[in-house]
mmCIF file of C-alpha atoms in Angstrom:
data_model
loop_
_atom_site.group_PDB
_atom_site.id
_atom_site.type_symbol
_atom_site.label_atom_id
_atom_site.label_comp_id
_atom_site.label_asym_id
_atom_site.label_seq_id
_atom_site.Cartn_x
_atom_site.Cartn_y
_atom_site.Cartn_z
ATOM 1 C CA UNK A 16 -16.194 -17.081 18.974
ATOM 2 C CA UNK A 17 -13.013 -15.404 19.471
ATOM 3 C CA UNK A 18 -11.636 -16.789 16.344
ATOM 4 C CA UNK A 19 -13.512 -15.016 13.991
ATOM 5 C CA UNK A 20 -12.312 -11.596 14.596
ATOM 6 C CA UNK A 21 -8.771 -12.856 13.254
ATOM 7 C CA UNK A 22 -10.391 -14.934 10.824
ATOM 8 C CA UNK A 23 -12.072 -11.655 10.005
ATOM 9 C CA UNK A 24 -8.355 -9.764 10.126
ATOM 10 C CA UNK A 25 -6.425 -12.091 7.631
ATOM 11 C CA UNK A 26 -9.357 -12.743 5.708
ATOM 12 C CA UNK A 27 -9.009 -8.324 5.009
ATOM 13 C CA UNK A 28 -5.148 -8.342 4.683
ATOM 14 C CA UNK A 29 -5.049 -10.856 1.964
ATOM 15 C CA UNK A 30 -7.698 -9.048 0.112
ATOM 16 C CA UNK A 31 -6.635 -5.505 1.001
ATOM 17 C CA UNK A 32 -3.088 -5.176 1.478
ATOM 18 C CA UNK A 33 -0.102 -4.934 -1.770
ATOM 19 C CA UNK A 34 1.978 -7.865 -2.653
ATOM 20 C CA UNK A 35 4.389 -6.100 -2.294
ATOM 21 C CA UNK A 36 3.731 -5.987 1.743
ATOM 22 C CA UNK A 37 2.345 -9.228 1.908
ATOM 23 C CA UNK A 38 5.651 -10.904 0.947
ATOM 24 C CA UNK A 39 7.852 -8.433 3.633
ATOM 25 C CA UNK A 40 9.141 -10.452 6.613
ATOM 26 C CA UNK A 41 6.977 -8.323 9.023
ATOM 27 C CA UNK A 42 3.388 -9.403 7.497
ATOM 28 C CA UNK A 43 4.964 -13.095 6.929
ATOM 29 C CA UNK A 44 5.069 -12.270 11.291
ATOM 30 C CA UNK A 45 2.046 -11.249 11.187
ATOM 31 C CA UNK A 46 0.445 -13.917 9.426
ATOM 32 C CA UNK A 47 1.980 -16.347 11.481
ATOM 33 C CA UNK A 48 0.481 -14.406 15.274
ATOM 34 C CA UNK A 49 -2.999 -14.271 13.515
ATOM 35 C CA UNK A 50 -2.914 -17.961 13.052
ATOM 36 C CA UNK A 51 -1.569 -18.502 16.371
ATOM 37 C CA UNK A 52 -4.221 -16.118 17.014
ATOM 38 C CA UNK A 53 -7.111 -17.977 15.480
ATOM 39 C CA UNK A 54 -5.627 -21.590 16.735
ATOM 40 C CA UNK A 55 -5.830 -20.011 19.964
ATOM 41 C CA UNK A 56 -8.847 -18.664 19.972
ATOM 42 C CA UNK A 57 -10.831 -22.118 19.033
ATOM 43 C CA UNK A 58 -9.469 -23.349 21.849
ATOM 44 C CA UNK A 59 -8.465 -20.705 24.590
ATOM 45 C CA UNK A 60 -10.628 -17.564 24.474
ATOM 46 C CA UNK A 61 -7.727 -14.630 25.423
ATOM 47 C CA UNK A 62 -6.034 -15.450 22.315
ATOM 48 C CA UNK A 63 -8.782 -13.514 20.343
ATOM 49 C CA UNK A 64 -7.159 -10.572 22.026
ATOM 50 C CA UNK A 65 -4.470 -10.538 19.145
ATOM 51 C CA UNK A 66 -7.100 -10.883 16.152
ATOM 52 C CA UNK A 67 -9.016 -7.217 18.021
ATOM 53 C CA UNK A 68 -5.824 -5.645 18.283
ATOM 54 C CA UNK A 69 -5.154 -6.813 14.334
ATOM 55 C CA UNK A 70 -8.860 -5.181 13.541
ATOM 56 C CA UNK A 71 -8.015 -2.030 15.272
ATOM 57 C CA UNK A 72 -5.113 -1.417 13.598
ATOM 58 C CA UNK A 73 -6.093 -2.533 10.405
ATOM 59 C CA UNK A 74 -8.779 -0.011 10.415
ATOM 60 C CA UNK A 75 -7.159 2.844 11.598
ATOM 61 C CA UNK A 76 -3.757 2.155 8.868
ATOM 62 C CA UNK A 77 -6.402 2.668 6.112
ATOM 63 C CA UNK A 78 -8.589 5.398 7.246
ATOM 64 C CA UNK A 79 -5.084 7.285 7.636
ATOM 65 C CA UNK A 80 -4.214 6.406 4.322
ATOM 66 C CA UNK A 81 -7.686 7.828 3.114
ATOM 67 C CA UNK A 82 -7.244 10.887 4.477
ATOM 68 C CA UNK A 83 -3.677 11.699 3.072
ATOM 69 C CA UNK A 84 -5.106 10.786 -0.285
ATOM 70 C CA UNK A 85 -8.092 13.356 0.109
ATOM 71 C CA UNK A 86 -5.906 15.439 1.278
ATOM 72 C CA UNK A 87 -3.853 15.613 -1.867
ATOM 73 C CA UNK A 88 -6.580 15.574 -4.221
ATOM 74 C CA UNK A 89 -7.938 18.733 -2.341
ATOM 75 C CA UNK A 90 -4.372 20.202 -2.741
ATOM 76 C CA UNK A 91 -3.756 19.024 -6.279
ATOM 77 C CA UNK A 92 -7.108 18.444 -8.093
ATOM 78 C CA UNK A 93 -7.373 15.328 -8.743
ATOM 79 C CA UNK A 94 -6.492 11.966 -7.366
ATOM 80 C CA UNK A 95 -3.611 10.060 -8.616
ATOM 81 C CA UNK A 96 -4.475 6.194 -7.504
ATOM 82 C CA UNK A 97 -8.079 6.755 -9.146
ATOM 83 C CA UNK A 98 -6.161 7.885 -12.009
ATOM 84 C CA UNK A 99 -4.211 4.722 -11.844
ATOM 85 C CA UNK A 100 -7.238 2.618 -11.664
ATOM 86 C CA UNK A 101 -9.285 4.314 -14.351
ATOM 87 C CA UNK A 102 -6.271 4.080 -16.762
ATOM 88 C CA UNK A 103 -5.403 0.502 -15.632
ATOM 89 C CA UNK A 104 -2.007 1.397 -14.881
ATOM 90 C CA UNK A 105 0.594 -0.759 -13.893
ATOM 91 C CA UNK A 106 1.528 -0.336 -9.917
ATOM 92 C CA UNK A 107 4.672 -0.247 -8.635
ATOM 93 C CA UNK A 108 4.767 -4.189 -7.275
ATOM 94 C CA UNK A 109 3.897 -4.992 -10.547
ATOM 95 C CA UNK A 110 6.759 -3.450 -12.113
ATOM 96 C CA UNK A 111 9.007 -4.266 -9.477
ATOM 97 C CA UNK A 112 8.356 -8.203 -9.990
ATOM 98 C CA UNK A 113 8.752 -8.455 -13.854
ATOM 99 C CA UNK A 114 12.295 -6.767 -13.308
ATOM 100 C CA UNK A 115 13.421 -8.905 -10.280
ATOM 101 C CA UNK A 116 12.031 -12.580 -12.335
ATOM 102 C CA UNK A 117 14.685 -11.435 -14.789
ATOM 103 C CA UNK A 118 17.822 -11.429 -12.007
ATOM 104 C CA UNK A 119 19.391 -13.903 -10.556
ATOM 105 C CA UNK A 120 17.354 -15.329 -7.334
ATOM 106 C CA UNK A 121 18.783 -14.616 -4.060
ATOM 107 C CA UNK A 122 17.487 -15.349 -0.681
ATOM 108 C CA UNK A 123 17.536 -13.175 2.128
ATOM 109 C CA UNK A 124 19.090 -9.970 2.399
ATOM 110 C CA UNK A 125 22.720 -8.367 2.417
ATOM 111 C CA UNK A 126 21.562 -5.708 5.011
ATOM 112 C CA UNK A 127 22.019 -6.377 8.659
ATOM 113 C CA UNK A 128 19.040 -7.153 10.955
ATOM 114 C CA UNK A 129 19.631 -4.228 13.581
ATOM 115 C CA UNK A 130 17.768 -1.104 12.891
ATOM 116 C CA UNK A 131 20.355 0.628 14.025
ATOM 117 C CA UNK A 132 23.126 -0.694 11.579
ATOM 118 C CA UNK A 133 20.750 -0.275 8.998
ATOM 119 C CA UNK A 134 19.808 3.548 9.544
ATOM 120 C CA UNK A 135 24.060 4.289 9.616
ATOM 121 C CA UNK A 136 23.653 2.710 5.722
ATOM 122 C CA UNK A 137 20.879 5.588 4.642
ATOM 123 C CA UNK A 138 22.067 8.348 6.398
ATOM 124 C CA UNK A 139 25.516 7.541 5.157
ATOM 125 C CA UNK A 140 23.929 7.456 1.287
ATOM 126 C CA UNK A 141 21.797 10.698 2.171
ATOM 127 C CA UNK A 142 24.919 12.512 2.844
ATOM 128 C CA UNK A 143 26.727 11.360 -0.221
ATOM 129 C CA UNK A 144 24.108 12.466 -2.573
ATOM 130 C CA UNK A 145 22.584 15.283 -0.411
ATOM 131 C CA UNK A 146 19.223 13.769 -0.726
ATOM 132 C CA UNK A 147 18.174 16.081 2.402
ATOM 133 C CA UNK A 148 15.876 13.104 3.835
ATOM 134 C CA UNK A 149 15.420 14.206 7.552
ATOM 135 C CA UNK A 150 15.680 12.178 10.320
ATOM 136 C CA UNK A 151 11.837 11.454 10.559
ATOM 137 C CA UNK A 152 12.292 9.983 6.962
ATOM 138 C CA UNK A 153 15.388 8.212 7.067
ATOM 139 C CA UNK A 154 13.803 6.317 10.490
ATOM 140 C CA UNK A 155 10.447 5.613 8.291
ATOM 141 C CA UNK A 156 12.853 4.199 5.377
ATOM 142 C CA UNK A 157 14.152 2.436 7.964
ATOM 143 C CA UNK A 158 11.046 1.003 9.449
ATOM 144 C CA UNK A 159 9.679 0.243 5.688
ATOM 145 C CA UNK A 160 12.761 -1.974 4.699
ATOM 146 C CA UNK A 161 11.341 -4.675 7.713
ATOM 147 C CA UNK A 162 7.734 -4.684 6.196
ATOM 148 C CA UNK A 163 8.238 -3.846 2.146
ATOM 149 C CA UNK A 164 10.166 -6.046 -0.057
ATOM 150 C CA UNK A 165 10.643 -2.498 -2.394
ATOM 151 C CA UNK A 166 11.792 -0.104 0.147
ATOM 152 C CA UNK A 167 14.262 -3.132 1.604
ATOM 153 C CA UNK A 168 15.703 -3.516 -2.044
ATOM 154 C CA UNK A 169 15.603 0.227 -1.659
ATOM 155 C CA UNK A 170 18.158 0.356 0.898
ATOM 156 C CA UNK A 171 19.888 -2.590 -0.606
ATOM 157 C CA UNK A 172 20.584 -0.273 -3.127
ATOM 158 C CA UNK A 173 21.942 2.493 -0.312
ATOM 159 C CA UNK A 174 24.482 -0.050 0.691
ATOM 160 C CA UNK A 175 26.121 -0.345 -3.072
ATOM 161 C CA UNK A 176 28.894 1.827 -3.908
ATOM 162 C CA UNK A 177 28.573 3.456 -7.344
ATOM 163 C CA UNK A 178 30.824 5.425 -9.965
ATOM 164 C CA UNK A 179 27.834 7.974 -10.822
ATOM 165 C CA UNK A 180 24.455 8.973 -9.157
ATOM 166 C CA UNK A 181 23.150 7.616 -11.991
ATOM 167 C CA UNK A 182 24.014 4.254 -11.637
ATOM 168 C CA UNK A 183 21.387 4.107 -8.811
ATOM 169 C CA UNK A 184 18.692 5.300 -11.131
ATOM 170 C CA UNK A 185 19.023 2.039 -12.962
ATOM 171 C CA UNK A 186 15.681 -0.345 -12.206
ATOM 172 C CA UNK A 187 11.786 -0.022 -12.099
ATOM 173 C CA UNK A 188 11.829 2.014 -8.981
ATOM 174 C CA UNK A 189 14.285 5.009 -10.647
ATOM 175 C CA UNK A 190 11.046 7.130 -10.180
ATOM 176 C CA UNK A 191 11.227 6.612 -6.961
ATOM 177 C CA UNK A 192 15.472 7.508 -6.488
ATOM 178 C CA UNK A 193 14.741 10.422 -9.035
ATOM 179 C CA UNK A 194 11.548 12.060 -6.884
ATOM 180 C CA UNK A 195 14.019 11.409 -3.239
ATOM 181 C CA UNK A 196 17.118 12.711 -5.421
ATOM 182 C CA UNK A 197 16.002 16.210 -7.115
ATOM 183 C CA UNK A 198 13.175 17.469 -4.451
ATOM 184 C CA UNK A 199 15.232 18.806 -1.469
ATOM 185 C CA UNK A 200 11.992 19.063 0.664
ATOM 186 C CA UNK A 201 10.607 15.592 0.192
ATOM 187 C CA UNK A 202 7.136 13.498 1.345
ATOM 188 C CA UNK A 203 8.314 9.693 2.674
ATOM 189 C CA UNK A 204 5.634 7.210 3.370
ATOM 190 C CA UNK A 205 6.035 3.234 3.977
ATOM 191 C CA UNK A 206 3.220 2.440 1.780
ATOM 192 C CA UNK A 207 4.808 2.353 -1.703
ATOM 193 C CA UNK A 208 1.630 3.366 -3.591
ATOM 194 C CA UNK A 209 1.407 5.875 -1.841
ATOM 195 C CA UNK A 210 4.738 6.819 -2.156
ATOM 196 C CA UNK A 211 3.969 6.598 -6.019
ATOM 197 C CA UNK A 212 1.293 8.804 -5.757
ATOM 198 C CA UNK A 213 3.105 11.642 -4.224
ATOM 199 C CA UNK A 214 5.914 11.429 -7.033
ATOM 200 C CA UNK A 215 2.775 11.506 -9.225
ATOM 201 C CA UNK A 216 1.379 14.869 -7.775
ATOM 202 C CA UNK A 217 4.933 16.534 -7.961
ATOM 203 C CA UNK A 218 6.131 15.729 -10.633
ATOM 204 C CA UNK A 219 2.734 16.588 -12.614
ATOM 205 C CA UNK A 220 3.402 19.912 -10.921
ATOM 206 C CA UNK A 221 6.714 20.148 -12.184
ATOM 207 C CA UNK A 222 5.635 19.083 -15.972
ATOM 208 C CA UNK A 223 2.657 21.410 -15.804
ATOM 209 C CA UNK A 224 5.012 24.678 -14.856
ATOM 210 C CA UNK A 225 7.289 23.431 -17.171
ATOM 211 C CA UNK A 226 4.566 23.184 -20.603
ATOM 212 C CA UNK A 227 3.654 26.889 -19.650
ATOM 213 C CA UNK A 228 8.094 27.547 -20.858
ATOM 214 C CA UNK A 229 8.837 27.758 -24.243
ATOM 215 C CA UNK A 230 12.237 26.788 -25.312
ATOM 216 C CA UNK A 231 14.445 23.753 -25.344
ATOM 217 C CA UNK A 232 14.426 21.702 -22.153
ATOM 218 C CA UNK A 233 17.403 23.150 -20.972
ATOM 219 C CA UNK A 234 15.304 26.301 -20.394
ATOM 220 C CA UNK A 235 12.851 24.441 -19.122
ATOM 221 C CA UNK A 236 15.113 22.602 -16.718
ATOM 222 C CA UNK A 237 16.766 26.022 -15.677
ATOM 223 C CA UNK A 238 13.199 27.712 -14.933
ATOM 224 C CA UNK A 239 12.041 24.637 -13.167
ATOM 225 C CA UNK A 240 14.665 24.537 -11.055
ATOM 226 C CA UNK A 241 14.538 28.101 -10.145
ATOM 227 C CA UNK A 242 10.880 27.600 -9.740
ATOM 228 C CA UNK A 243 10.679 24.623 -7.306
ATOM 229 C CA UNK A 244 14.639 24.564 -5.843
ATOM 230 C CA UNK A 245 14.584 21.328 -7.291
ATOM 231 C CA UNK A 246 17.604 19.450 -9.079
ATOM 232 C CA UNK A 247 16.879 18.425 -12.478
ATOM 233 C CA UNK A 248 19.629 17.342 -15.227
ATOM 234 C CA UNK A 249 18.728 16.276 -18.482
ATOM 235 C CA UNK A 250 18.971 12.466 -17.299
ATOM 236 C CA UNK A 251 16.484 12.858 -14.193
ATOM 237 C CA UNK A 252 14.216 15.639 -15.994
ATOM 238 C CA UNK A 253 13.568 12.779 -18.694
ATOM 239 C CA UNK A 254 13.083 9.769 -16.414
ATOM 240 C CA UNK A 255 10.284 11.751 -14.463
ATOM 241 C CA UNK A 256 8.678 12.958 -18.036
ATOM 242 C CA UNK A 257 8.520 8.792 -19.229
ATOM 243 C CA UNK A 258 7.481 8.302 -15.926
ATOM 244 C CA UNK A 259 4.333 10.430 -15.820
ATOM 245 C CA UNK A 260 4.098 9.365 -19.901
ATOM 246 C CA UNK A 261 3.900 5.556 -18.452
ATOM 247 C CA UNK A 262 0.600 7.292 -16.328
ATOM 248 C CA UNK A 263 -0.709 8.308 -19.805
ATOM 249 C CA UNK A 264 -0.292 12.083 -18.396
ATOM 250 C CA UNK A 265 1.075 13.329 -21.402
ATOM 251 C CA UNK A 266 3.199 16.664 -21.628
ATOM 252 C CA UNK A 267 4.766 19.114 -24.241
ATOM 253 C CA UNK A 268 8.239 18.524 -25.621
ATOM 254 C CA UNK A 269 9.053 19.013 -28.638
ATOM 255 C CA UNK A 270 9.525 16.066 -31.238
ATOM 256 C CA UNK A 271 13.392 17.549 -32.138
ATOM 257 C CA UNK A 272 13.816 18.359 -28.694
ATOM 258 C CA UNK A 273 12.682 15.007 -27.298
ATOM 259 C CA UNK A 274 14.855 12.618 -30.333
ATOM 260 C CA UNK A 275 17.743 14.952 -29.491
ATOM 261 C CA UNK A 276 17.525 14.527 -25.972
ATOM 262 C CA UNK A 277 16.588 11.233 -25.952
ATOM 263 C CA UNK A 278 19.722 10.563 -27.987
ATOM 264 C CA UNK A 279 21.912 12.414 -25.484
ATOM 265 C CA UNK A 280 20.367 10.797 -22.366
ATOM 266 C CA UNK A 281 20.882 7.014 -24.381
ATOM 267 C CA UNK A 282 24.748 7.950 -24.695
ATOM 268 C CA UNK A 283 24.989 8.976 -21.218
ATOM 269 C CA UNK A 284 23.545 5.937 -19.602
ATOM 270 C CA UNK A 285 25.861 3.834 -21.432
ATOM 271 C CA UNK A 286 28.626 5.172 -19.182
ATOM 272 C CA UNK A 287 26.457 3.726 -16.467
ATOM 273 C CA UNK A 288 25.213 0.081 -16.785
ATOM 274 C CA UNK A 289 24.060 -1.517 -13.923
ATOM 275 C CA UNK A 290 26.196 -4.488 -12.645
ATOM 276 C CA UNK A 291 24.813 -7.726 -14.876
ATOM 277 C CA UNK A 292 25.818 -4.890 -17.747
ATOM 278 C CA UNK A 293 22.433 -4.252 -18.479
ATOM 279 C CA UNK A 294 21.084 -0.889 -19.648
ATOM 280 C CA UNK A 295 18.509 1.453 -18.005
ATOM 281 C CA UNK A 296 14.773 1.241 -19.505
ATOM 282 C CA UNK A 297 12.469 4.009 -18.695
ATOM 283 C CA UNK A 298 9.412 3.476 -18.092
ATOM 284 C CA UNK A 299 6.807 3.582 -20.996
ATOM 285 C CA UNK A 300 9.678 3.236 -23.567
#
C-alpha cells in the first residue's frame, strides 16, 4: 500500500515537471530515492514515508508557482505562459536543446561541486558586470545550477572570462543574460519558465513605454532608460525586441530604423563571436 503514494509522486514528476529539470542531477536523486522509495515500500512499509514527503512537496512547489503567476497577471494584465501556450511558442528547454545538439558533447561539468566555491564564481561575475543580483538571488542561482541543466550552463557561463559583455549574450538563453544584465532591480526564480515569464512581463513593459516615443531608438533607448533605470544599448535593446517578436508580441520600430540598426548591431557582434567562432542568432531571426 505504501508504494503507491511514490508510484503516485514519479508518476506526476514525469508528467508535470520541464526537461529541462528532469535531466538536472538533483531530480536524477530524486528519481533514484522514489524508487528506493517504492522498492521499499512493497516490501517494508516506513519506506512509503519518502513517497508522502515527495507528495507534499510536490504539491505545495506548484501551488506556489500558481500563485506567482496570478500574481503577475493581476499586476500586468495578462498571463505570459498562457500566452505561450495559445501561440504554441517554443519554451526555453526547447531552445536550449537544439543549440547544445549542435556543440560538441561534454560530460559533466567544469564547476566545482561545493556550493560554496560555486557562489565565489557568481558573485565574482555580478561584480564585474554590476548585475546588482543580491545575495538572496545569487544563493537561488546557486541552488538552481544543482537541479537545472540551464541555470548550471548559466553559471558555466559565469566562470568564462570574456573580452566584451557581449560575448556572454551569445546562445539561446541571451534573453535571459540581457533581462539579469540591464534591470538593476531584478526577479530570480529556479524554475526557468518562470524565469521566462518574468523577462516576458518586463520587457513587454519596457516595449510598450517605449511604442508610446517617437523618434529613432536611440531616443527611445534614452527615455527608457530614464524611465525604468534600466541599461539598454543598442545591442541589448534589440535582443529583448526579437525576443518578445519570437513571442509574436509585436512592437513599433520603424522599417529604416530597424534595417539600420539591425545592420549596426550585425557589425558589432562580429567583434564578438563566441568561442567555436560562431555568430550570435537572435531569436525569431
Amino acid at each position: 500500500m505504501s508504494a503507491i503514494i511514490p508510484i503516485i509522486v514519479l508518476f506526476l514528476i514525469i508528467k508535470n515537471v520541464k526537461l529541462d529539470n528532469l535531466k538536472s542531477t538533483l531530480f536524477k536523486l530524486v528519481g533514484v530515492l522514489l524508487g528506493i522509495s517504492i522498492l521499499g515500500g512493497l516490501i517494508f512499509t516506513p519506506f512509503g514515508a519518502l513517497g508522502l514527503i515527495g507528495l507534499v512537496y510536490y504539491f505545495k512547489y506548484t501551488k506556489s508557482m500558481k500563485e506567482k503567476e496570478k500574481k503577475n497577471e493581476e499586476l500586468y494584465g495578462w498571463n505570459a505562459e498562457m500566452w505561450d501556450n495559445l501561440n504554441k511558442n517554443r519554451d526555453t528547454y526547447a531552445n536550449y536543446k537544439v543549440e547544445k545538439t549542435t556543440k560538441e558533447n561534454t560530460t559533466g561539468t567544469t564547476l566545482p561541486k561545493k556550493a560554496n566555491l560555486r557562489r565565489k564564481i557568481c558573485e565574482a561575475f555580478n561584480v564585474k558586470y554590476k548585475l546588482d543580483l543580491t545575495d538572496e538571488q545569487i544563493t537561488s542561482i546557486i541552488n538552481s545550477s544543482y537541479m537545472s541543466e540551464i541555470w548550471l550552463s548559466e553559471l558555466e557561463a559565469m566562470n568564462h572570462q570574456y573580452d566584451s559583455v557581449y560575448q556572454w549574450f551569445n546562445g539561446s538563453t541571451n534573453w535571459l543574460r540581457v533581462y539579469l544584465y540591464v534591470f538593476h532591480v531584478q526577479q530570480v526564480t529556479s524554475d526557468i519558465r518562470a524565469q521566462e515569464s518574468i523577462a516576458m512581463y518586463a520587457f513587454q513593459e519596457v516595449f510598450e513605454y517605449a511604442d508610446s516615443i517617437n523618434g529613432t531608438i536611440a531616443d527611445k533607448i534614452e527615455k527608457v532608460n530614464s524611465k525604468f533605470l534600466t541599461s539598454f544599448d543598442d545591442i541589448s535593446f534589440m535582443i529583448a525586441y526579437r525576443f518578445l517578436e519570437d513571442k509574436g508580441l509585436k512592437h513599433k520600430l520603424g522599417e529604416i530604423d530597424v534595417i539600420r540598426n539591425d545592420s549596426e548591431i550585425d557589425k558589432l557582434l562580429e567583434k564578438y563571436k563566441d568561442e567555436e567562432g560562431k555568430n550570435t542568432t537572435f531569436p525569431g531571426r
